[in-house]
XYZ file of C-alpha atoms in Angstrom:
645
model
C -122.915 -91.382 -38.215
C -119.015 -91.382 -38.083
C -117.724 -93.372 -35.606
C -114.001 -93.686 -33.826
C -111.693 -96.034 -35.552
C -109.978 -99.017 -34.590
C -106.410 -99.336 -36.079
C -105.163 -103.197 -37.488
C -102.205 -104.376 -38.757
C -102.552 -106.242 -42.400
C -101.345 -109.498 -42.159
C -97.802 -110.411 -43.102
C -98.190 -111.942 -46.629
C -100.379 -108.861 -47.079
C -97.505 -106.087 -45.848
C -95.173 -107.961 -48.674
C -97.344 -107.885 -50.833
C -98.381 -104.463 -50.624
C -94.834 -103.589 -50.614
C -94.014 -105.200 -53.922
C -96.525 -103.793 -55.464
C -95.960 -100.449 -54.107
C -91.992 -100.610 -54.948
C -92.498 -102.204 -58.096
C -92.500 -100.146 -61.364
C -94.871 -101.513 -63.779
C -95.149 -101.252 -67.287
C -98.827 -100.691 -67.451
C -99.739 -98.966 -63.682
C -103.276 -97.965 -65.551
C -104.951 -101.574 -64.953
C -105.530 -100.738 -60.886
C -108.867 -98.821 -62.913
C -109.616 -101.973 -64.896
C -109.354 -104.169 -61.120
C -111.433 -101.558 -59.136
C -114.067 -101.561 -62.058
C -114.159 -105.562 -62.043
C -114.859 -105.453 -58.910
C -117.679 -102.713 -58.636
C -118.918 -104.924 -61.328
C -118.718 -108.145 -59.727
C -120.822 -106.629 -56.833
C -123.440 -105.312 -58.701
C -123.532 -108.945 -60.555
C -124.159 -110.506 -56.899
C -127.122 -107.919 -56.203
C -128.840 -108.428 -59.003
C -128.348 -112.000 -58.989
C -129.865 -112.307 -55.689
C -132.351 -109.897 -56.520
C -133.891 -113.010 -58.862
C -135.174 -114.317 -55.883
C -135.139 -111.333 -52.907
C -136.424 -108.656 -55.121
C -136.853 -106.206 -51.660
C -133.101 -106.561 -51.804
C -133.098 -103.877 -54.349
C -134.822 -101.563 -52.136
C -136.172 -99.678 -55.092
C -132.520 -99.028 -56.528
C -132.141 -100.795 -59.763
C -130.811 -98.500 -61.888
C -127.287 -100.338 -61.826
C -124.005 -98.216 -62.498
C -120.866 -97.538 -62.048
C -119.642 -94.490 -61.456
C -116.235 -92.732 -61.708
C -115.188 -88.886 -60.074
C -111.922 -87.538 -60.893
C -111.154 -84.343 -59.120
C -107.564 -82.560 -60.376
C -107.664 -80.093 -57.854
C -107.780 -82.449 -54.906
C -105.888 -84.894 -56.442
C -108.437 -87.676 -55.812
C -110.353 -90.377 -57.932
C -113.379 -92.155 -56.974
C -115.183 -94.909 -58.013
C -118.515 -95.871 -56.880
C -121.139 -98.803 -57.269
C -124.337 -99.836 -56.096
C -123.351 -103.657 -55.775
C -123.680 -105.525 -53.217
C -121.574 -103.828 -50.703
C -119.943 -105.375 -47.639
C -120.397 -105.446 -43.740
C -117.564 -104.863 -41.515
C -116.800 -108.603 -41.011
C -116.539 -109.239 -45.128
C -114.201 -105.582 -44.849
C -111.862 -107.622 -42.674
C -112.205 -110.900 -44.610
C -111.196 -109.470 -48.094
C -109.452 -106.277 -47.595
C -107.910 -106.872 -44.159
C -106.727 -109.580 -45.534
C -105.570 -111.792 -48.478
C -108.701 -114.865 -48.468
C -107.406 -116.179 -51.728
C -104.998 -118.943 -51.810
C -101.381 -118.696 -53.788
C -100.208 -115.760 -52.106
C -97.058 -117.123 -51.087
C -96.867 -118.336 -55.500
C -97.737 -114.211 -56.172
C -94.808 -113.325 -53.862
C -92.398 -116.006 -55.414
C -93.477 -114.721 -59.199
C -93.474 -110.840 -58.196
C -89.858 -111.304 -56.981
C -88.459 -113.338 -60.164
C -90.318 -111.087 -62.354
C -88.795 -108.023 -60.566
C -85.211 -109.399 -60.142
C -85.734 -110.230 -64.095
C -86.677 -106.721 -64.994
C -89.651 -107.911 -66.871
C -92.816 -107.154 -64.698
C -96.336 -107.343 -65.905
C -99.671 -106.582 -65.265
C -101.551 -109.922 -65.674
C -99.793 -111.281 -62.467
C -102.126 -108.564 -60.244
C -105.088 -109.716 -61.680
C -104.533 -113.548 -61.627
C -103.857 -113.313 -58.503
C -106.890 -112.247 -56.882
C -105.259 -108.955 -55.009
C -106.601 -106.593 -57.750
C -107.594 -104.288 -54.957
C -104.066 -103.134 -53.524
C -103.014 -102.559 -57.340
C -104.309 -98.838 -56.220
C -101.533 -98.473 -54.239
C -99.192 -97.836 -56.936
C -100.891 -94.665 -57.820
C -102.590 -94.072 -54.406
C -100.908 -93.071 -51.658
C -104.124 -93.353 -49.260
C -107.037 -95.416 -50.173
C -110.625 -94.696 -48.504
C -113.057 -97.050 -49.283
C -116.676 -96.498 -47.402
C -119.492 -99.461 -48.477
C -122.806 -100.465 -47.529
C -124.182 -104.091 -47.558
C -127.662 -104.732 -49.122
C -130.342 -105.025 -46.354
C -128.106 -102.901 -43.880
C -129.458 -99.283 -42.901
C -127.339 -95.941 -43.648
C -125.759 -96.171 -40.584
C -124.090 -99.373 -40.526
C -121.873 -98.672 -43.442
C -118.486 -98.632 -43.039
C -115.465 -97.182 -43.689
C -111.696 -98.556 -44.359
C -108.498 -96.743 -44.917
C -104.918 -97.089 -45.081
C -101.806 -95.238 -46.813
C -100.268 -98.944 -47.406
C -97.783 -98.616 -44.553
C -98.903 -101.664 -42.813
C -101.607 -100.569 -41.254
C -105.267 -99.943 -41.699
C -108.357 -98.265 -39.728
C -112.113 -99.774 -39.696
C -115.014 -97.091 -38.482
C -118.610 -96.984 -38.479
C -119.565 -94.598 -41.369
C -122.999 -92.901 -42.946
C -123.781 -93.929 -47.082
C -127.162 -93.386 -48.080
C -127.045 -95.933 -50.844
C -126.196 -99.314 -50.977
C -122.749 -99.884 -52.552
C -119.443 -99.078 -52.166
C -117.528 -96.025 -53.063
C -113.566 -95.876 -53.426
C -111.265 -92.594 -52.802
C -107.789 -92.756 -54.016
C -105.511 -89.921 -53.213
C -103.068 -89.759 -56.222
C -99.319 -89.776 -55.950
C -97.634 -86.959 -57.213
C -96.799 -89.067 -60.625
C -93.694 -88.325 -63.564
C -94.354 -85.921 -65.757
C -94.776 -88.912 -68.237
C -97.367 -91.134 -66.173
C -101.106 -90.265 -67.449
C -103.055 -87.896 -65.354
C -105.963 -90.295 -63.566
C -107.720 -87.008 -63.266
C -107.805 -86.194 -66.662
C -111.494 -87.127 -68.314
C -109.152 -87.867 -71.872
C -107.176 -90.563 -69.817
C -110.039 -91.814 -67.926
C -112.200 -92.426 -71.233
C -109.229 -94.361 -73.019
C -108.337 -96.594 -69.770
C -111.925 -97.781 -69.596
C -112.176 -98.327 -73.557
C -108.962 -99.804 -73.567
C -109.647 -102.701 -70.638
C -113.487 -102.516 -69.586
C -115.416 -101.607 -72.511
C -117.300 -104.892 -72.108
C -118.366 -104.149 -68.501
C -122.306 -105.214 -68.256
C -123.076 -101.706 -66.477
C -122.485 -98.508 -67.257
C -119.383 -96.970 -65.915
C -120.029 -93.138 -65.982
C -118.316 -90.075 -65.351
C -119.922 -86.565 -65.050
C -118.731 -84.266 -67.579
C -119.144 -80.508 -68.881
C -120.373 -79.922 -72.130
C -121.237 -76.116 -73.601
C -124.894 -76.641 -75.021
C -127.190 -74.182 -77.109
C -129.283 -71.897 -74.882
C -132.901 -72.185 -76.218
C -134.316 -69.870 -78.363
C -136.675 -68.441 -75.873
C -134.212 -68.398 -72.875
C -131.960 -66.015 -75.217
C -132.111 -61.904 -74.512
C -132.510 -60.716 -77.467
C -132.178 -57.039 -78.790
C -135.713 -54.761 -81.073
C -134.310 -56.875 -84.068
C -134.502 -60.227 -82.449
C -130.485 -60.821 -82.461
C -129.119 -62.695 -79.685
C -127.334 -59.954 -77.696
C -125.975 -62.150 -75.120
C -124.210 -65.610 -74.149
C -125.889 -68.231 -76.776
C -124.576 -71.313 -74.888
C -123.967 -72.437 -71.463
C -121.676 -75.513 -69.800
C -124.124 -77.714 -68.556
C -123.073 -81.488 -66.283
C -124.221 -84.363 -67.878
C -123.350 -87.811 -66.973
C -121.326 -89.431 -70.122
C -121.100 -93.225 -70.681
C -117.848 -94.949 -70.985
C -118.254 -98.176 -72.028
C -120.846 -100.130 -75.178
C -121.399 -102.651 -72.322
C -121.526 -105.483 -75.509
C -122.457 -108.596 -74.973
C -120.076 -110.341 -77.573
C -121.261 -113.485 -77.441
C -124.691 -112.620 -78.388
C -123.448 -111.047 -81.539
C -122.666 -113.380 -84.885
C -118.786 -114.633 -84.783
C -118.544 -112.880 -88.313
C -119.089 -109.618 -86.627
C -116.708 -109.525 -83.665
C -112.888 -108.919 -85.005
C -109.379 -110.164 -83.291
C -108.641 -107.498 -81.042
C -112.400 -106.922 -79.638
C -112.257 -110.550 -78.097
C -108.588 -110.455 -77.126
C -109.860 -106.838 -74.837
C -113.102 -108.617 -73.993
C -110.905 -112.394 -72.697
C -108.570 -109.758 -70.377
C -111.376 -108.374 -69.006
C -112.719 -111.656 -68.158
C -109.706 -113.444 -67.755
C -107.569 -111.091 -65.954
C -105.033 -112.456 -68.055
C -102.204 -109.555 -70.322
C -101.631 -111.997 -72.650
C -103.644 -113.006 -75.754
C -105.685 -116.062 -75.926
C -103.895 -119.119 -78.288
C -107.706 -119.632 -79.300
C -111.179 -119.398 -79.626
C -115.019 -120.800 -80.050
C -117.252 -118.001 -80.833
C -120.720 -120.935 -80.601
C -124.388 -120.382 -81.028
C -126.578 -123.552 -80.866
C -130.336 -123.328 -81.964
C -132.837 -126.085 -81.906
C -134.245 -128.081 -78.983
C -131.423 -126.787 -76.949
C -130.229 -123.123 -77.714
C -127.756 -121.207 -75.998
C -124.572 -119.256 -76.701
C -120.819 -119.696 -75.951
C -117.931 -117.703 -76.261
C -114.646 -120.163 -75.250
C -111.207 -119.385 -74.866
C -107.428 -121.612 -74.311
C -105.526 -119.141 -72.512
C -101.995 -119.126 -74.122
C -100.320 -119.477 -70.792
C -101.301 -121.536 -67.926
C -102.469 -120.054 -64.858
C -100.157 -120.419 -61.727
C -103.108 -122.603 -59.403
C -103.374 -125.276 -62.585
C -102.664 -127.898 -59.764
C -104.400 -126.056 -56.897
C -107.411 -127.787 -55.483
C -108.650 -124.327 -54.486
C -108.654 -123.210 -58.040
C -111.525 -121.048 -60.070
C -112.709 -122.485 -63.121
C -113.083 -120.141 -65.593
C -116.229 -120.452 -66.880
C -119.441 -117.909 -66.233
C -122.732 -118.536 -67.044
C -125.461 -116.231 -67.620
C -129.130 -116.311 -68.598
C -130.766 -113.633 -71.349
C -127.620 -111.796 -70.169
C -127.918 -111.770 -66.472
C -125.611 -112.924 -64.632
C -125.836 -116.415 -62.855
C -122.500 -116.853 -61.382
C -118.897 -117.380 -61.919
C -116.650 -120.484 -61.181
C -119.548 -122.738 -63.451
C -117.892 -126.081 -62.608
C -120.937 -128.147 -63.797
C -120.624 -126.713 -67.379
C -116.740 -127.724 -67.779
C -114.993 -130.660 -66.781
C -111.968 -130.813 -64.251
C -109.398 -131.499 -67.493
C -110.737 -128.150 -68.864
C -110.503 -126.145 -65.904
C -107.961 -123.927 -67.957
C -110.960 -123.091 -70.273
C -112.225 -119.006 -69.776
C -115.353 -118.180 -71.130
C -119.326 -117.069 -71.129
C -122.304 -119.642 -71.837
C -125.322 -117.710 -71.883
C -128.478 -120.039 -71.827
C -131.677 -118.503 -71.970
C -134.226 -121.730 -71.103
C -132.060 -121.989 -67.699
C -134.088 -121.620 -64.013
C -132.947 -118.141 -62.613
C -133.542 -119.924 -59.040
C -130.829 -123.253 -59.615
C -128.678 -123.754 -56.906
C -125.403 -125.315 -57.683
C -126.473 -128.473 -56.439
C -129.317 -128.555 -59.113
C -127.681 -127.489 -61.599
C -125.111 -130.283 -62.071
C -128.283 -132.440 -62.305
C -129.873 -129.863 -64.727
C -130.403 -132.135 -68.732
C -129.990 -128.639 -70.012
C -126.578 -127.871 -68.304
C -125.708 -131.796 -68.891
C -126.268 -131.412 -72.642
C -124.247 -127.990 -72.916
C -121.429 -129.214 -71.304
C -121.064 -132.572 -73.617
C -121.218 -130.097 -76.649
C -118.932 -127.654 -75.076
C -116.346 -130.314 -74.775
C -116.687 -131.796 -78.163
C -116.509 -128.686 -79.470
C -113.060 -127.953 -77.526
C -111.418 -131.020 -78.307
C -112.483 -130.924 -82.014
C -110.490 -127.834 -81.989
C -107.832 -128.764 -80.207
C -107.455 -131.529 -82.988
C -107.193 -128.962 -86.092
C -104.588 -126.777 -84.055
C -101.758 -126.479 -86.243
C -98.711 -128.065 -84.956
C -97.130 -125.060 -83.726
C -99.975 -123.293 -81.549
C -100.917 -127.091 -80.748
C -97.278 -127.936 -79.017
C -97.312 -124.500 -77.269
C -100.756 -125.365 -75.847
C -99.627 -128.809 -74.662
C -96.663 -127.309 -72.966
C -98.880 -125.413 -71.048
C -101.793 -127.772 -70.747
C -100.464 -131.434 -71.598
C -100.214 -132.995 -68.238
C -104.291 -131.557 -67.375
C -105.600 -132.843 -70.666
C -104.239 -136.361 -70.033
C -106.176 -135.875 -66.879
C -108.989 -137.069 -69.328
C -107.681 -139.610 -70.046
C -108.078 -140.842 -66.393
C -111.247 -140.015 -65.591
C -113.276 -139.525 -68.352
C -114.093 -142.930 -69.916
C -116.703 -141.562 -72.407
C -113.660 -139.142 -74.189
C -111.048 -140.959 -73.042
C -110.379 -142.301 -77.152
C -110.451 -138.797 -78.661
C -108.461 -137.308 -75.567
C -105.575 -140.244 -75.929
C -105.714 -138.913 -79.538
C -104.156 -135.419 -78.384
C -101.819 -137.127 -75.716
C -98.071 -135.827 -77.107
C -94.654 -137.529 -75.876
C -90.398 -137.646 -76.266
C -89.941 -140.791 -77.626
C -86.413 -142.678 -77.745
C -86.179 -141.593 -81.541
C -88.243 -138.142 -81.528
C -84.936 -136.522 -80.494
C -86.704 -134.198 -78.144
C -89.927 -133.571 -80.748
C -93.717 -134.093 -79.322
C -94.881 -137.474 -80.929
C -98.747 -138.443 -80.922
C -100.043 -142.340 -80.814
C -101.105 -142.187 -84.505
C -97.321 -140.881 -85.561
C -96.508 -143.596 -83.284
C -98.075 -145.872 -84.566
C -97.347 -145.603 -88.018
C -93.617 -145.339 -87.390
C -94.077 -148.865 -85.366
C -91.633 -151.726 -86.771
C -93.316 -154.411 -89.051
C -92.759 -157.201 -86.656
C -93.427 -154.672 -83.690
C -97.064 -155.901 -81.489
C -97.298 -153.055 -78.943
C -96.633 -149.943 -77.840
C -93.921 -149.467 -75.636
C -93.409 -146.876 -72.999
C -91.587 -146.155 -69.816
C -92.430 -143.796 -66.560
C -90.157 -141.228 -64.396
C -89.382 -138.052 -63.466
C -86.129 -137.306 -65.131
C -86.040 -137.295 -68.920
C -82.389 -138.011 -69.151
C -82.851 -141.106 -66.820
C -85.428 -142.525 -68.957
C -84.172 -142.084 -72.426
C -80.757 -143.984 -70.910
C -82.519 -146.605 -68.971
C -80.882 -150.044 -69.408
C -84.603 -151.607 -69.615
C -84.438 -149.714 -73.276
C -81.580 -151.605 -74.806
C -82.940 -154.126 -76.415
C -85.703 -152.168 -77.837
C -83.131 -149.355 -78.945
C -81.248 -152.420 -80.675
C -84.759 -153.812 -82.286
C -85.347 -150.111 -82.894
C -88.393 -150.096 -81.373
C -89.649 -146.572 -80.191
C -90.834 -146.012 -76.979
C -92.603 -143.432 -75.257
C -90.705 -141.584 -72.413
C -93.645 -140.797 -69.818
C -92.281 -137.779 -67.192
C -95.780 -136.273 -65.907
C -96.718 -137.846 -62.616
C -100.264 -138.439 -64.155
C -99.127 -141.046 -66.490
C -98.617 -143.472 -64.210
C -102.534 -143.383 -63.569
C -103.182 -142.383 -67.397
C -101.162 -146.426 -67.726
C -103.672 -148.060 -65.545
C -106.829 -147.137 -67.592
C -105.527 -147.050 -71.311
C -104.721 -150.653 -71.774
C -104.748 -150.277 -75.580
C -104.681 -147.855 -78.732
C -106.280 -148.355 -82.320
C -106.080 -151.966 -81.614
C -101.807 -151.875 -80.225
C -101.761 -152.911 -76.311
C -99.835 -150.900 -74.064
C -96.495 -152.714 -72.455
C -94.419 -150.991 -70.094
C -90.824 -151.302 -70.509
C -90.481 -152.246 -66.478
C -93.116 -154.809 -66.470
C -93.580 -158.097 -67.395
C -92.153 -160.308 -70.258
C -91.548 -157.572 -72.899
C -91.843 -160.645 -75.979
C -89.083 -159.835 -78.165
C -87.875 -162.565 -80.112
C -84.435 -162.919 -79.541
C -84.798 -163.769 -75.702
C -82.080 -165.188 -73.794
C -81.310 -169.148 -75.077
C -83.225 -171.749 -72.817
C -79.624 -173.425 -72.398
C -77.655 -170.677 -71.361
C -80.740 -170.038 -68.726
C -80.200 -173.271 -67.191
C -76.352 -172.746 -66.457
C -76.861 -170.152 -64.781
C -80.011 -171.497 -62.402
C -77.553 -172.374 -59.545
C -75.927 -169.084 -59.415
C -79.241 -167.353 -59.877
C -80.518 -169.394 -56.850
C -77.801 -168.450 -54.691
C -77.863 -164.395 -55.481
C -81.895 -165.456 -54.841
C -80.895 -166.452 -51.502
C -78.795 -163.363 -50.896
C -81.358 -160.721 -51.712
C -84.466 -162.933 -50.572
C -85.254 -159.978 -48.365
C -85.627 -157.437 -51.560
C -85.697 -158.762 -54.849
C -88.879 -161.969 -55.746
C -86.500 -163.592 -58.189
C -83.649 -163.448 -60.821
C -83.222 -164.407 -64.174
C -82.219 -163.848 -67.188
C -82.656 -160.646 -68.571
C -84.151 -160.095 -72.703
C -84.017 -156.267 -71.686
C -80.522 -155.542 -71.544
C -77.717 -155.123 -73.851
C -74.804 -153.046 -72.081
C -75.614 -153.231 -68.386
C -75.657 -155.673 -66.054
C -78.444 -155.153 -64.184
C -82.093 -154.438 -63.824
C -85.211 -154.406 -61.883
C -88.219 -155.416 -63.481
C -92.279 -156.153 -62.526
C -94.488 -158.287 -63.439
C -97.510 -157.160 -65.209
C -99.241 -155.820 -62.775
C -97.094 -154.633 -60.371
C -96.570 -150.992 -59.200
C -94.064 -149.649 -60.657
C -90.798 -148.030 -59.321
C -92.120 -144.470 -59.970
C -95.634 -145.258 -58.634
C -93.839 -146.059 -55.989
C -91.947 -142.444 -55.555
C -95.108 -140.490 -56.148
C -97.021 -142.620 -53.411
C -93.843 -141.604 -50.850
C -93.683 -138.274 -51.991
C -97.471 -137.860 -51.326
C -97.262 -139.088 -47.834
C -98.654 -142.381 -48.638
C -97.152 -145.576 -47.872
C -97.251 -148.103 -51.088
C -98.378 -151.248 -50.574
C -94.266 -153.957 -49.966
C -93.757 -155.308 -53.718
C -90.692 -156.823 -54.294
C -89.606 -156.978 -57.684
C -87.185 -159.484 -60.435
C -83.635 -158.889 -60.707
C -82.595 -159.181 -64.357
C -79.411 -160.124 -65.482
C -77.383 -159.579 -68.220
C -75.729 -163.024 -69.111
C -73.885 -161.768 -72.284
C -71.989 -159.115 -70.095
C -68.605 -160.657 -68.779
C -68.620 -159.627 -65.413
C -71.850 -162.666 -65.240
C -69.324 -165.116 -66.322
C -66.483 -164.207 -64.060
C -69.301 -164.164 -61.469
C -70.662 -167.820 -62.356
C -67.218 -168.799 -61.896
C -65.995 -167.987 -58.974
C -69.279 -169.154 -57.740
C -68.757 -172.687 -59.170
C -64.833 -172.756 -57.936
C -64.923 -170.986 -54.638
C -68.770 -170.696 -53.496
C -67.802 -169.889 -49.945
C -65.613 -166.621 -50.917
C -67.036 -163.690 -48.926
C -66.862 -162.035 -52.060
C -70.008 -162.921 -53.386
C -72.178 -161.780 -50.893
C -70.624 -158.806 -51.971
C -71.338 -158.791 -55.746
C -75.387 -159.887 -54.912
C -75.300 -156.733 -53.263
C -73.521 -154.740 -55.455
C -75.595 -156.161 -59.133
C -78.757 -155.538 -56.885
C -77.251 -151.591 -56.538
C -76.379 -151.701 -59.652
C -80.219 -152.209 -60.773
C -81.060 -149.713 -58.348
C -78.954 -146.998 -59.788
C -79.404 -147.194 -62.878
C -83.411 -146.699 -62.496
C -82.672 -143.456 -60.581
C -83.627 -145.437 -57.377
C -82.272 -144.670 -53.375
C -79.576 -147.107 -52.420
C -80.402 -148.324 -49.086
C -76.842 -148.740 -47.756
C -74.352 -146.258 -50.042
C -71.530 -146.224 -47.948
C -71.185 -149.936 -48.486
C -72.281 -149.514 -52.034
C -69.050 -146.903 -52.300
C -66.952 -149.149 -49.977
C -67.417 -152.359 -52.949
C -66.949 -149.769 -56.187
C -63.184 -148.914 -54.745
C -62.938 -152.209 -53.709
C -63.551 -153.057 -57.136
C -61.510 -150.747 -58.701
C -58.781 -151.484 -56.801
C -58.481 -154.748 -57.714
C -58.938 -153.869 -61.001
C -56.312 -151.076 -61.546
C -52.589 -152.416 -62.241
């Protein structure tokens, strides 16, 4: 039974969104079918799933479909499932409203993309709000569903003309399921009729041809009368109509099961149609594993690196990609236990027939089966990540660098092969991705280790002063700008028997180190700028870093470094007080016109002034925050001043 209905408001995020996508002309409107089929599909995938265990859930209706109406003299298009369905308080969670995270990242990306002039598709479907993609053809939406378990009666019924508003009412559907009503627009004369059976056939082989149910759409066909249905006149010759136009229901979609077929048999563009239906991703994968494993353990896998990283990469609310089915039935999406964190990016199917229809997700992490798939699955990936060629290899670790040295970090087992694909700008790559191995064999004959160096600015690093003596030695070293190197540093102490030695940190063993003798002159003066700076700075000595500057602030060995220490701010965290060594540059001049005026006038106010100012110095040059810049800028025209005729 109808009932009256109550009017809401969408929420804000929702009304922008609705009105981007409503005022936004897109180059391929047709894939608001290919989102309303995924998700008729998806619900029927959460029935049937449930049905493993609640087979009364069913309620005798198991003959799974989905079905599509157009109707060109109304003007309307309906699509209709018998999923899952929804009550009214899961209408109001996901249609009332936007449930998925990054909506404020959609908005940001819809606007660039529309300022730019260069909108596309895959941003609707990455985005989880697949749904209000009808609105660019609809101009009123009417969706009436049923939740499994519920009685007719307590379906309901949602509409709204994407205006900012929408109505909820208590509404009659005899089947479970959910059924969809858009209202076309009045379209161009060049946008494809959504009535038309021709367009509706090529949108769904086009983008959902690998559906696992049958999408169908009733259809007229003119089919022999029989024989002895025919009048007929003395001589036996048919004297009247010798066909009719009978409705039958005509399937869309094969509804193939790729991964079950051999790789040999399954061309280029059938998996790049069957990875954007399950990746809601426009763009072609950068590559493939097409897998089937036989023996004690036998499953099959069907893999894909996306050739563009998704926009929640670095969300902790983010879907893994990966869904796992058993003899083809769907066991559920979002598979984290068959793909590690570093391969999140990974989209895919793993079908495994041997699994227990009734694991939870709990279980399953613990499952030998699952455990043993997953270690293959990731050898697998990483063995072809290694035979990439260089090009599609450096456009997948643009997009995917900083997650695979994630790896690095926390998987100890892999960590060897994953340092292997680790790519960096090096001081003498000149802006080319270098691996260890090129590294290494490019490493000077009297060099020991590998060197590196961590920030956030590229520019900053590759013109540090604690580079100048290994620029001189021409020793290469490793310019490290993703935030997870600094944790990547803490675990991967060596590689292929070369230790790793930070730049920053301790005593960096080159062999011509400041002279023991011109150390000792300078102890005095080194105690007193000591003094000066006891409050920041653990010691100062003689520098074996620097060549051109003045200044520097080193660690020891084990001490945080000055980035470590910006990410740990950044994150809200407060790092643990570790005061580090000022290094000094005794061949520069201003150290000897320094020494002295400290040795002939030790009392002059002035060098207060210049502790300060070498200790700024260090500071700057690092990319550091000067504690006190007005003073800093008060000694520089000082300075300059006294320096200027």
């Amino acid at each position: 039974m109808e009932g009256t209905p109550q009017t809401h408001e969408f929420k804000t995020e929702v009304r922008q969104v609705l009105n981007l996508i409503i005022n936004s002309l897109y180059s391929n409107q047709e894939i608001f079918l290919r989102e309303l089929i995924s998700n008729a599909s998806d619900a029927i995938d959460k029935v049937r799933f449930q049905s493993q265990t609640d087979p009364d859930i069913l309620n005798g209706d198991s003959d799974f479909k989905i079905k599509i109406r157009p109707d060109g003299i109304a003007r309307t298009l309906e699509i209709s499932d018998n999923g899952i369905g929804m009550t009214h308080d899961e209408v109001m969670e996901n249609i009332g409203t936007i449930a998925k995270s990054g909506t404020a990242g959609f908005l940001e990306m819809l606007e660039q993309a529309k300022s730019a002039d260069v909108l596309t598709p895959e941003l609707i479907g990455q985005f989880g709000v697949g749904f209000y993609s009808a609105f660019m053809v609809a101009e009123k939406i009417t969706l009436v569903t049923r939740a499994a378990g519920a009685t007719p009666d307590q379906a309901v019924r949602w509409e709204s003309s994407g205006d900012g508003t929408f109505t909820v009412a208590p509404a009659h559907r005899d089947q479970r399921g959910t059924t969809i009503t858009l209202a076309l627009k009045k379209g161009d004369k060049d946008d494809p009729d959504y009535t038309d059976q021709w367009s509706i056939r090529r949108i769904v082989k086009q983008h959902s041809d690998f559906v696992a149910y049958p999408i169908v759409m009733d259809v007229e066909k003119e089919v022999p009368i029989p024989d002895n249905e025919q009048i007929k006149d003395k001589e036996g010759k048919p004297i009247g109509e010798t066909t009719r136009r009978v409705v039958e229901e005509e399937t869309l979609n094969a509804m193939k099961a790729i991964w079950t077929q051999p790789k040999d048999t399954v061309d280029d563009k059938t998996h790049e149609e069957f990875y954007k239906h399950l990746a809601h991703d426009w763009n072609p994968p950068l590559a493939r594993l097409h897998l089937k494993f036989e023996g004690a353990t036998e499953y099959d896998a069907l893999l894909y690196i996306p050739s563009q990283a998704p926009f929640d990469l670095f969300q902790p609310e983010r879907r893994h990609g990966i869904q796992l089915y058993c003899k083809r039935v769907f066991i559920m999406e979002d598979c984290k236990a068959l793909m590690p964190e570093y391969l999140r990016f990974v989209k895919g199917v793993v079908d495994a027939p041997d699994l227990n229809l009734n694991v939870s997700r709990e279980i399953l992490q613990q499952d030998r089966l699952v455990i043993n798939i997953r270690n293959n699955l990731v050898n697998k990936l990483l063995e072809l990540l290694g035979k990439m060629t260089t090009e599609d290899y450096e456009k997948f670790y643009e997009q995917f660098g900083a997650v695979i040295k994630e790896g690095i970090y926390s998987d100890s087992n892999k960590r060897t092969k994953l340092a292997a694909l680790a790519r960096y700008k090096t001081t003498r790559s000149d802006g080319a991705w270098v691996g260890l191995d090129d590294y290494i064999k490019r490493m000077q004959p009297d060099q020991k280790a590998i060197y590196y160096i961590t920030g956030d600015d590229m520019n900053a690093l590759i013109n540090s002063p604690h580079l100048e003596k290994l620029k001189e030695k021409s020793y290469e070293v490793l310019l490290m700008v993703d935030p997870v190197d600094e944790w990547v540093m803490q675990v991967l102490t060596e590689y292929d028997g070369k230790p790793f030695k930070s730049a920053e940190k301790g005593d960096l063993e080159l062999e011509d180190a400041a002279d023991e003798t011109d150390k000792e002159a300078y102890n005095a003066l080194f105690g007193f700028i000591k003094g000066q700076l006891a409050a920041k700075i653990k010691e100062v000595k003689a520098s074996a870093r620097l060549k051109d500057s003045v200044a520097c602030l080193s660690g020891d060995n084990y001490d945080m470094s000055a980035y470590m220490e910006k990410l740990l701010k950044a994150a809200g965290q407060k790092p643990p007080e570790v005061q580090r060594v000022l290094e000094l540059n005794m061949a520069h001049p201003v150290m000897a016109k320094i020494k002295t005026l400290y040795e002939n006038d030790r009392d002059n106010p002035a060098l207060n002034d210049y502790c300060h100012m070498l200790y700024d110095l260090a500071v700057v040059a690092e990319g550091g925050k000067l504690e006190n810049p007005a003073r800093f800028s008060r000694m520089v025209g000082d300075v300059l001043t006294r320096a200027i005729p």
